[in-house]
CSV table of C-alpha atoms and ligand atoms in Angstrom, one decimal:
chain,number,residue,atom,x,y,z
A,23,UNK,CA,132.9,120.0,90.9
A,24,UNK,CA,133.7,119.6,87.2
A,25,UNK,CA,132.2,116.6,85.4
A,26,UNK,CA,132.7,115.3,81.9
A,27,UNK,CA,130.1,113.0,80.4
A,28,UNK,CA,131.4,111.4,77.2
A,29,UNK,CA,130.1,109.0,74.6
A,30,UNK,CA,126.3,109.5,75.0
A,31,UNK,CA,123.7,110.7,72.6
A,32,UNK,CA,122.2,114.0,73.9
A,33,UNK,CA,118.7,115.2,73.5
A,34,UNK,CA,119.3,118.7,72.1
A,35,UNK,CA,117.2,121.1,70.1
A,36,UNK,CA,118.6,119.4,67.0
A,37,UNK,CA,117.4,116.0,68.1
A,38,UNK,CA,119.6,113.2,69.5
A,39,UNK,CA,123.2,114.2,68.9
A,40,UNK,CA,126.4,112.4,69.9
A,41,UNK,CA,127.9,115.0,72.1
A,42,UNK,CA,130.2,115.3,75.1
A,43,UNK,CA,128.7,117.3,78.0
A,44,UNK,CA,130.9,119.3,80.3
A,45,UNK,CA,129.3,120.3,83.6
A,46,UNK,CA,131.1,123.3,85.3
A,47,UNK,CA,129.6,125.3,88.2
A,48,UNK,CA,126.4,123.2,87.7
A,49,UNK,CA,125.9,124.4,84.2
A,50,UNK,CA,125.9,122.6,80.8
A,51,UNK,CA,128.5,123.1,78.1
A,52,UNK,CA,128.7,121.1,75.0
A,53,UNK,CA,132.0,119.4,74.2
A,54,UNK,CA,135.0,118.7,76.4
A,55,UNK,CA,136.7,121.9,77.6
A,56,UNK,CA,140.3,122.6,78.1
A,57,UNK,CA,140.2,122.0,81.9
A,58,UNK,CA,140.9,119.4,84.5
A,59,UNK,CA,137.8,117.4,85.5
A,60,UNK,CA,137.0,116.0,88.9
A,61,UNK,CA,135.0,113.2,87.4
A,62,UNK,CA,134.7,111.7,83.9
A,63,UNK,CA,131.9,109.2,83.0
A,64,UNK,CA,132.0,107.1,79.9
A,65,UNK,CA,128.4,106.8,78.8
A,66,UNK,CA,128.7,105.0,75.5
A,67,UNK,CA,125.3,103.4,74.6
A,68,UNK,CA,123.4,105.9,76.9
A,69,UNK,CA,121.1,108.7,76.1
A,70,UNK,CA,121.1,112.0,78.1
A,71,UNK,CA,117.8,113.8,78.4
A,72,UNK,CA,116.5,116.6,80.5
A,73,UNK,CA,115.5,115.2,84.0
A,74,UNK,CA,111.9,114.1,84.1
A,75,UNK,CA,109.3,116.4,85.6
A,76,UNK,CA,106.1,115.0,87.2
A,77,UNK,CA,103.4,117.5,88.0
A,78,UNK,CA,101.3,115.0,89.9
A,79,UNK,CA,102.6,113.1,92.9
A,80,UNK,CA,101.5,112.5,96.4
A,81,UNK,CA,104.3,112.7,99.0
A,82,UNK,CA,102.1,112.4,102.0
A,83,UNK,CA,103.9,114.8,104.4
A,84,UNK,CA,102.8,116.4,106.6
A,85,UNK,CA,100.1,114.1,108.0
A,86,UNK,CA,100.5,110.7,106.5
A,87,UNK,CA,104.1,109.7,107.0
A,88,UNK,CA,103.1,106.0,107.5
A,89,UNK,CA,102.4,106.0,103.7
A,90,UNK,CA,105.4,108.0,102.4
A,91,UNK,CA,107.7,110.9,103.4
A,92,UNK,CA,109.2,113.7,101.5
A,93,UNK,CA,112.5,111.9,101.9
A,94,UNK,CA,111.4,108.5,100.6
A,95,UNK,CA,109.1,110.0,97.9
A,96,UNK,CA,111.9,112.3,96.6
A,97,UNK,CA,114.4,109.4,96.7
A,98,UNK,CA,111.9,107.4,94.5
A,99,UNK,CA,111.8,110.4,92.2
A,100,UNK,CA,115.6,110.6,92.0
A,101,UNK,CA,115.8,106.9,91.2
A,102,UNK,CA,113.1,107.3,88.6
A,103,UNK,CA,115.1,110.0,86.8
A,104,UNK,CA,113.0,113.0,87.9
A,105,UNK,CA,114.6,116.5,88.6
A,106,UNK,CA,111.2,117.9,89.6
A,107,UNK,CA,108.0,116.7,91.2
A,108,UNK,CA,105.0,118.7,92.2
A,109,UNK,CA,103.3,117.5,95.4
A,110,UNK,CA,99.5,117.4,95.7
A,111,UNK,CA,97.9,119.0,98.7
A,112,UNK,CA,95.8,116.2,100.2
A,113,UNK,CA,97.8,116.5,103.4
A,114,UNK,CA,97.2,117.1,107.1
A,115,UNK,CA,97.2,120.1,107.5
A,116,UNK,CA,96.2,120.8,104.0
A,117,UNK,CA,98.2,123.7,102.6
A,118,UNK,CA,95.5,126.2,102.3
A,119,UNK,CA,97.0,129.0,104.3
A,120,UNK,CA,100.6,130.3,104.9
A,121,UNK,CA,100.7,128.6,108.3
A,122,UNK,CA,99.9,125.1,107.0
A,123,UNK,CA,101.9,125.5,103.8
A,124,UNK,CA,105.0,126.5,105.9
A,125,UNK,CA,105.0,123.1,107.6
A,126,UNK,CA,105.3,121.4,104.2
A,127,UNK,CA,107.9,123.9,102.9
A,128,UNK,CA,110.1,123.3,106.0
A,129,UNK,CA,110.0,119.5,105.5
A,130,UNK,CA,110.8,119.9,101.8
A,131,UNK,CA,113.8,122.3,102.6
A,132,UNK,CA,115.1,119.7,105.1
A,133,UNK,CA,114.5,116.4,103.3
A,134,UNK,CA,113.9,116.6,99.6
A,135,UNK,CA,116.7,115.2,97.3
A,136,UNK,CA,115.0,116.5,94.1
A,137,UNK,CA,113.1,119.8,93.4
A,138,UNK,CA,109.7,119.5,95.1
A,139,UNK,CA,107.2,122.1,94.4
A,140,UNK,CA,104.0,122.1,96.5
A,141,UNK,CA,100.5,122.7,95.2
A,142,UNK,CA,98.2,124.9,97.3
A,143,UNK,CA,94.6,124.0,97.9
A,144,UNK,CA,91.6,125.5,96.1
A,145,UNK,CA,89.3,125.1,99.1
A,146,UNK,CA,90.2,125.7,102.7
A,147,UNK,CA,89.6,122.1,103.7
A,148,UNK,CA,90.7,120.6,100.4
A,149,UNK,CA,87.4,118.8,100.1
A,150,UNK,CA,86.1,120.6,97.0
A,151,UNK,CA,83.5,122.3,99.1
A,152,UNK,CA,83.1,125.4,101.2
A,153,UNK,CA,85.2,128.5,101.6
A,154,UNK,CA,88.2,129.0,99.3
A,155,UNK,CA,91.8,128.8,100.5
A,156,UNK,CA,93.9,131.8,101.2
A,157,UNK,CA,94.9,131.9,97.5
A,158,UNK,CA,96.6,135.3,97.6
A,159,UNK,CA,98.8,134.5,100.6
A,160,UNK,CA,100.1,131.1,99.3
A,161,UNK,CA,100.3,132.1,95.6
A,162,UNK,CA,104.0,133.0,95.6
A,163,UNK,CA,105.0,129.6,97.1
A,164,UNK,CA,102.9,127.1,95.2
A,165,UNK,CA,103.2,125.7,91.6
A,166,UNK,CA,99.4,125.9,91.2
A,167,UNK,CA,96.1,125.6,93.0
A,168,UNK,CA,94.5,122.1,93.2
A,169,UNK,CA,92.1,120.1,95.4
A,170,UNK,CA,93.4,116.9,93.9
A,171,UNK,CA,91.6,113.8,95.2
A,172,UNK,CA,88.4,115.9,95.1
A,173,UNK,CA,86.5,117.7,92.4
A,174,UNK,CA,85.3,121.3,93.2
A,175,UNK,CA,81.6,120.6,93.4
A,176,UNK,CA,80.1,124.1,93.2
A,177,UNK,CA,80.3,126.0,89.9
A,178,UNK,CA,80.3,129.3,91.7
A,179,UNK,CA,83.3,128.3,93.8
A,180,UNK,CA,85.3,127.2,90.8
A,181,UNK,CA,84.4,130.4,89.0
A,182,UNK,CA,85.6,132.5,91.9
A,183,UNK,CA,88.8,130.4,92.3
A,184,UNK,CA,89.6,130.9,88.6
A,185,UNK,CA,89.0,134.6,88.8
A,186,UNK,CA,91.3,135.0,91.7
A,187,UNK,CA,93.9,132.5,90.2
A,188,UNK,CA,93.8,134.5,87.0
A,189,UNK,CA,94.6,137.7,88.8
A,190,UNK,CA,97.5,136.0,90.5
A,191,UNK,CA,98.7,134.4,87.3
A,192,UNK,CA,98.6,130.9,88.9
A,193,UNK,CA,97.1,127.9,87.1
A,194,UNK,CA,94.1,126.0,88.5
A,195,UNK,CA,94.7,122.2,88.3
A,196,UNK,CA,91.6,120.1,88.6
A,197,UNK,CA,90.7,116.5,89.6
A,198,UNK,CA,87.5,116.4,87.7
A,199,UNK,CA,84.9,114.4,89.6
A,200,UNK,CA,81.2,115.4,89.8
A,201,UNK,CA,80.0,113.6,92.9
A,202,UNK,CA,76.3,114.0,91.9
A,203,UNK,CA,77.0,111.6,89.0
A,204,UNK,CA,78.5,108.9,91.2
A,205,UNK,CA,77.0,105.8,92.7
A,206,UNK,CA,78.4,105.4,96.3
A,207,UNK,CA,80.9,102.6,96.6
A,208,UNK,CA,82.2,102.8,93.0
A,209,UNK,CA,85.7,101.3,92.9
A,210,UNK,CA,86.6,100.6,89.2
A,211,UNK,CA,85.4,101.7,85.7
A,212,UNK,CA,81.7,101.3,85.1
A,213,UNK,CA,82.2,98.8,82.3
A,214,UNK,CA,82.3,95.2,81.3
A,215,UNK,CA,84.7,94.0,84.0
A,216,UNK,CA,82.6,95.7,86.8
A,217,UNK,CA,79.4,94.1,85.4
A,218,UNK,CA,80.9,90.6,85.1
A,219,UNK,CA,82.5,90.7,88.5
A,220,UNK,CA,79.8,92.4,90.5
A,221,UNK,CA,81.6,95.7,91.4
A,222,UNK,CA,80.1,99.1,91.6
A,223,UNK,CA,81.3,101.3,88.8
A,224,UNK,CA,82.7,104.8,88.5
A,225,UNK,CA,81.1,106.3,85.3
A,226,UNK,CA,82.9,108.4,82.7
A,227,UNK,CA,80.4,111.2,83.1
A,228,UNK,CA,81.6,111.9,86.6
A,229,UNK,CA,84.9,113.0,85.0
A,230,UNK,CA,83.9,114.6,81.7
A,231,UNK,CA,80.9,116.6,82.9
A,232,UNK,CA,83.1,118.5,85.4
A,233,UNK,CA,85.9,118.9,82.8
A,234,UNK,CA,83.2,120.4,80.4
A,235,UNK,CA,82.0,122.8,83.1
A,236,UNK,CA,85.6,123.9,84.0
A,237,UNK,CA,86.6,124.4,80.4
A,238,UNK,CA,83.6,126.7,80.0
A,239,UNK,CA,84.7,128.5,83.2
A,240,UNK,CA,88.3,128.8,82.0
A,241,UNK,CA,87.0,130.2,78.7
A,242,UNK,CA,84.9,132.7,80.6
A,243,UNK,CA,87.5,133.8,83.1
A,244,UNK,CA,90.7,133.5,81.0
A,245,UNK,CA,92.3,131.4,83.8
A,246,UNK,CA,95.0,128.9,82.9
A,247,UNK,CA,93.5,125.5,83.6
A,248,UNK,CA,95.0,122.0,83.6
A,249,UNK,CA,93.1,118.8,83.9
A,250,UNK,CA,94.5,116.0,86.1
A,251,UNK,CA,94.8,112.3,85.1
A,252,UNK,CA,92.4,112.3,82.1
A,253,UNK,CA,90.9,108.8,81.7
A,254,UNK,CA,87.9,109.1,79.3
A,255,UNK,CA,87.6,109.5,75.6
A,256,UNK,CA,85.0,112.3,76.2
A,257,UNK,CA,87.4,114.4,78.2
A,258,UNK,CA,90.1,114.0,75.5
A,259,UNK,CA,87.6,115.3,72.9
A,260,UNK,CA,86.5,118.2,75.1
A,261,UNK,CA,90.1,119.3,75.5
A,262,UNK,CA,90.9,118.9,71.8
A,263,UNK,CA,87.9,121.2,70.8
A,264,UNK,CA,88.8,123.7,73.6
A,265,UNK,CA,92.4,124.0,72.4
A,266,UNK,CA,91.1,124.6,68.9
A,267,UNK,CA,89.0,127.5,70.3
A,268,UNK,CA,92.2,128.9,72.0
A,269,UNK,CA,91.1,128.1,75.6
A,270,UNK,CA,94.0,128.1,78.0
A,271,UNK,CA,93.6,124.4,78.8
A,272,UNK,CA,96.2,121.6,79.1
A,273,UNK,CA,96.0,118.1,80.5
A,274,UNK,CA,97.8,115.0,81.6
A,275,UNK,CA,97.3,111.2,81.8
A,276,UNK,CA,99.3,108.4,83.4
A,277,UNK,CA,101.1,105.3,82.1
A,278,UNK,CA,98.5,102.9,83.5
A,279,UNK,CA,95.7,104.5,81.5
A,280,UNK,CA,97.7,104.2,78.3
A,281,UNK,CA,98.9,100.7,78.9
A,282,UNK,CA,95.9,98.8,80.4
A,283,UNK,CA,92.2,98.5,79.9
A,284,UNK,CA,89.5,97.5,82.5
A,285,UNK,CA,89.6,94.0,80.9
A,286,UNK,CA,93.1,93.6,82.3
A,287,UNK,CA,91.9,94.0,85.9
A,288,UNK,CA,92.4,91.4,88.6
A,289,UNK,CA,90.7,91.0,92.0
A,290,UNK,CA,93.4,92.9,93.8
A,291,UNK,CA,93.7,96.4,95.3
A,292,UNK,CA,96.7,97.1,93.1
A,293,UNK,CA,94.2,97.7,90.3
A,294,UNK,CA,92.3,100.4,92.2
A,295,UNK,CA,93.0,104.0,91.6
A,296,UNK,CA,90.8,107.1,90.9
A,297,UNK,CA,90.0,107.7,88.1
A,298,UNK,CA,89.9,104.1,87.2
A,299,UNK,CA,91.5,102.3,84.2
A,300,UNK,CA,88.8,102.5,81.6
A,301,UNK,CA,87.8,100.7,78.4
A,302,UNK,CA,89.8,99.9,75.2
A,303,UNK,CA,88.1,102.7,73.4
A,304,UNK,CA,89.1,105.2,76.1
A,305,UNK,CA,92.7,103.9,76.0
A,306,UNK,CA,92.8,104.3,72.2
A,307,UNK,CA,91.5,107.9,72.6
A,308,UNK,CA,94.1,108.7,75.2
A,309,UNK,CA,96.9,107.5,72.9
A,310,UNK,CA,95.5,109.5,70.0
A,311,UNK,CA,95.4,112.5,72.3
A,312,UNK,CA,99.0,112.0,73.3
A,313,UNK,CA,100.1,111.8,69.7
A,314,UNK,CA,98.1,114.7,68.3
A,315,UNK,CA,99.1,117.0,71.1
A,316,UNK,CA,95.8,117.1,72.9
A,317,UNK,CA,97.3,115.5,76.0
A,318,UNK,CA,100.4,117.5,77.1
A,319,UNK,CA,101.9,115.6,80.0
A,320,UNK,CA,102.5,112.0,81.2
A,321,UNK,CA,102.4,112.0,85.0
A,322,UNK,CA,102.6,109.2,87.5
A,323,UNK,CA,99.9,110.2,90.1
A,324,UNK,CA,102.3,108.4,92.5
A,325,UNK,CA,99.9,107.6,95.3
A,326,UNK,CA,101.5,105.5,98.0
A,327,UNK,CA,99.5,103.7,100.7
A,328,UNK,CA,100.4,101.2,103.4
A,329,UNK,CA,100.4,97.4,102.5
A,330,UNK,CA,97.4,97.0,104.7
A,331,UNK,CA,95.4,99.7,103.0
A,332,UNK,CA,96.0,98.1,99.6
A,333,UNK,CA,95.3,94.5,100.7
A,334,UNK,CA,91.5,94.8,100.9
A,335,UNK,CA,90.6,93.9,97.3
A,336,UNK,CA,89.0,96.1,94.7
A,337,UNK,CA,86.0,97.0,96.8
A,338,UNK,CA,87.7,98.1,100.0
A,339,UNK,CA,91.3,99.1,99.3
A,340,UNK,CA,92.5,102.7,99.2
A,341,UNK,CA,92.6,104.4,95.7
A,342,UNK,CA,96.1,104.8,94.3
A,343,UNK,CA,99.3,103.1,93.0
A,344,UNK,CA,102.9,104.2,93.0
A,345,UNK,CA,104.6,105.2,89.8
A,346,UNK,CA,107.8,107.2,90.2
A,347,UNK,CA,110.2,104.2,89.9
A,348,UNK,CA,108.4,102.6,87.0
A,349,UNK,CA,107.1,105.4,84.7
A,350,UNK,CA,110.1,105.7,82.4
A,351,UNK,CA,110.8,102.0,81.8
A,352,UNK,CA,107.1,101.1,81.3
A,353,UNK,CA,106.3,104.0,79.0
A,354,UNK,CA,109.5,103.2,77.0
A,355,UNK,CA,108.9,99.4,76.9
A,356,UNK,CA,105.1,99.3,76.3
A,357,UNK,CA,104.6,102.5,74.3
A,358,UNK,CA,107.8,103.7,72.6
A,359,UNK,CA,109.4,100.3,71.8
A,360,UNK,CA,106.1,99.1,70.4
A,361,UNK,CA,105.8,102.1,68.1
A,362,UNK,CA,102.7,103.6,69.8
A,363,UNK,CA,104.5,106.8,70.7
A,364,UNK,CA,107.8,108.2,69.6
A,365,UNK,CA,110.8,108.7,71.9
A,366,UNK,CA,110.5,112.5,71.2
A,367,UNK,CA,106.9,112.5,72.2
A,368,UNK,CA,107.8,110.7,75.5
A,369,UNK,CA,110.4,113.4,76.2
A,370,UNK,CA,108.0,116.2,75.4
A,371,UNK,CA,105.3,114.7,77.7
A,372,UNK,CA,107.7,113.8,80.6
A,373,UNK,CA,110.3,116.6,80.4
A,374,UNK,CA,109.4,119.5,78.2
A,375,UNK,CA,105.7,120.2,78.4
A,376,UNK,CA,105.5,120.0,82.3
A,377,UNK,CA,108.2,122.7,82.5
A,378,UNK,CA,106.7,124.9,79.9
A,379,UNK,CA,103.1,124.7,81.2
A,380,UNK,CA,104.1,125.3,84.9
A,381,UNK,CA,107.1,127.5,84.2
A,382,UNK,CA,109.4,125.1,86.0
A,383,UNK,CA,113.2,125.4,85.9
A,384,UNK,CA,115.2,123.1,83.7
A,385,UNK,CA,117.8,122.7,81.0
A,386,UNK,CA,115.5,123.2,78.1
A,387,UNK,CA,115.0,125.7,75.4
A,388,UNK,CA,111.5,127.0,75.1
A,389,UNK,CA,112.4,128.0,71.6
A,390,UNK,CA,109.9,130.8,71.3
A,391,UNK,CA,111.8,132.6,68.6
A,392,UNK,CA,112.2,129.5,66.5
A,393,UNK,CA,108.5,128.7,66.8
A,394,UNK,CA,107.5,132.2,65.9
A,395,UNK,CA,109.7,131.9,62.8
A,396,UNK,CA,107.7,128.7,61.9
A,397,UNK,CA,110.7,126.4,62.2
A,398,UNK,CA,110.0,122.9,63.3
A,399,UNK,CA,112.5,121.8,65.9
A,400,UNK,CA,112.9,119.9,69.1
A,401,UNK,CA,112.9,121.5,72.5
A,402,UNK,CA,115.9,120.1,74.3
A,403,UNK,CA,119.0,120.5,76.4
A,404,UNK,CA,120.8,123.9,75.9
A,405,UNK,CA,124.2,125.2,76.9
A,406,UNK,CA,124.3,127.5,79.9
A,407,UNK,CA,121.3,125.9,81.6
A,408,UNK,CA,121.4,124.2,85.0
A,409,UNK,CA,122.6,120.6,84.5
A,410,UNK,CA,119.4,118.8,85.4
A,411,UNK,CA,120.0,115.7,83.4
A,412,UNK,CA,119.0,112.1,83.3
A,413,UNK,CA,121.2,109.4,81.9
A,414,UNK,CA,119.2,106.5,80.4
A,415,UNK,CA,120.5,103.1,79.3
A,416,UNK,CA,117.9,102.1,76.8
A,417,UNK,CA,119.3,98.7,76.1
A,418,UNK,CA,119.3,97.5,79.7
A,419,UNK,CA,116.7,94.8,80.2
A,420,UNK,CA,115.6,93.8,83.7
A,421,UNK,CA,112.6,92.8,85.9
A,422,UNK,CA,110.8,95.4,88.0
A,423,UNK,CA,110.9,94.4,91.7
A,424,UNK,CA,108.7,96.4,94.0
A,425,UNK,CA,110.7,95.3,97.0
A,426,UNK,CA,113.6,97.4,95.8
A,427,UNK,CA,111.5,100.6,95.6
A,428,UNK,CA,112.7,103.6,97.6
A,429,UNK,CA,109.0,104.5,97.9
A,430,UNK,CA,107.3,103.2,101.0
A,431,UNK,CA,104.4,102.4,98.8
A,432,UNK,CA,104.8,99.1,97.0
A,433,UNK,CA,101.5,98.8,95.2
A,434,UNK,CA,102.2,98.8,91.4
A,435,UNK,CA,100.8,97.1,88.3
A,436,UNK,CA,104.3,96.4,87.1
A,437,UNK,CA,105.8,94.1,89.7
A,438,UNK,CA,107.7,91.4,87.9
A,439,UNK,CA,107.4,93.1,84.5
A,440,UNK,CA,110.3,92.5,82.2
A,441,UNK,CA,111.2,96.0,80.9
A,442,UNK,CA,113.8,97.9,78.9
A,443,UNK,CA,115.4,101.2,79.9
A,444,UNK,CA,117.2,102.0,83.1
A,445,UNK,CA,118.0,105.3,84.8
A,446,UNK,CA,121.8,105.1,85.0
A,447,UNK,CA,122.3,108.5,86.7
A,448,UNK,CA,120.3,111.6,87.7
A,449,UNK,CA,122.1,115.0,88.0
A,450,UNK,CA,120.5,118.1,89.4
A,451,UNK,CA,122.4,121.3,89.1
A,452,UNK,CA,125.4,119.2,88.1
A,453,UNK,CA,125.3,117.2,91.4
A,454,UNK,CA,124.6,113.5,91.2
A,455,UNK,CA,121.4,112.6,93.1
A,456,UNK,CA,121.2,109.0,91.8
A,457,UNK,CA,122.8,106.5,92.3
A,458,UNK,CA,122.8,107.5,95.9
A,459,UNK,CA,126.2,108.3,97.5
B,503,LIG,O1,94.0,107.0,93.1
B,503,LIG,C1,94.1,108.1,93.6
B,503,LIG,N1,94.9,108.3,94.7
B,503,LIG,N2,93.3,109.1,93.2
B,503,LIG,C2,93.2,110.3,93.8
B,503,LIG,O2,92.5,111.1,93.4
B,503,LIG,C3,93.9,110.5,95.1
B,503,LIG,C4,95.1,109.6,95.2
B,503,LIG,C5,95.6,109.5,96.6
B,503,LIG,O3,95.9,110.6,97.2
B,503,LIG,O4,95.8,108.4,97.2
């Protein structure tokens, strides 16, 4: 299949450049070539960027296919412009041994329509407690080790996990939550809204104290360490200082933490996720962290649940919202178009940094030589790389409608939102994965 994409601006190492893209044998070439094309697309007014990469999603299979499946979750990813998603291990069975991981890998091989890379567990039961998983056996097949959904409670366990992960050259990715700091029944940020509406709060210390411990352990062991869904100003500052000391630490946050504060909450389960949306001060610190390079990635934490599980108000609903089909338009509309973040920074956080940190495949230059030479440049699409591309129509304005989601989860904070920016097409290895055939 030979495809010619004409008329678009392309996100290259030289910035956005008006450039035709020729896709031949699944690879990118710049400019139209002297050949017959099977397909030509006129994309005037569109921008072509590397496909998005989300290192934090929940696809629920095996074990919870009433919430989502690899097929529906990866279709949601394709529609959202993602080439790659990394699937968290809170599954049944949890992927802590080769036997349990194989079940997940088989479903991925059969049903995924974008690249899906699984996480392996840190602990055998993925509860943040007890014996460690069979890290050595699963290492070659997982993107990283994580117990996402649970913090690893014992310092000795985390140290031992980091030492083994370091020897395997696999990152440790942590949901930081110190259960000793928590009041049971907490459902939203422990702040003004919780006090005024009589809800039990989830305090900031439960996140940052464990992040502080883990940064110390990463410094001690030399293990590559990445912090999940950072929500507090204290965690941002801890990561900023650790990076200055040269600790191998990176981190992520999600669109909802950057767009909302706890004072936007409503009495609905859609506003419930863990960690919770925090105060205006926390949101400002997160944005500052995005812009000064402290926060590396924007993830969705796509966490689908059934309608019933999300219909029980703030106190009793399940934690989690979906995000794969809304991340790009909401980040673009609320953060880029309003001048809070540049388009380039959005691409770095959603396409470039996830690939670089987790050594994921994709059509980007890592630009090491240029960086060593001290030349300021963009990472971007390069010739010869696999054509994992996303075509964006930035001018398209529309209303988000959760009933059209491919995801089985419909709980979102953006239903009915008027947004700019539509994913027109998504190519992986030169094959069109969205719109669906
Ligand atoms: O909101 C959340 N949902 N936070 C988590 O840590 C887990 C996730 C889920 O799996 O539903």
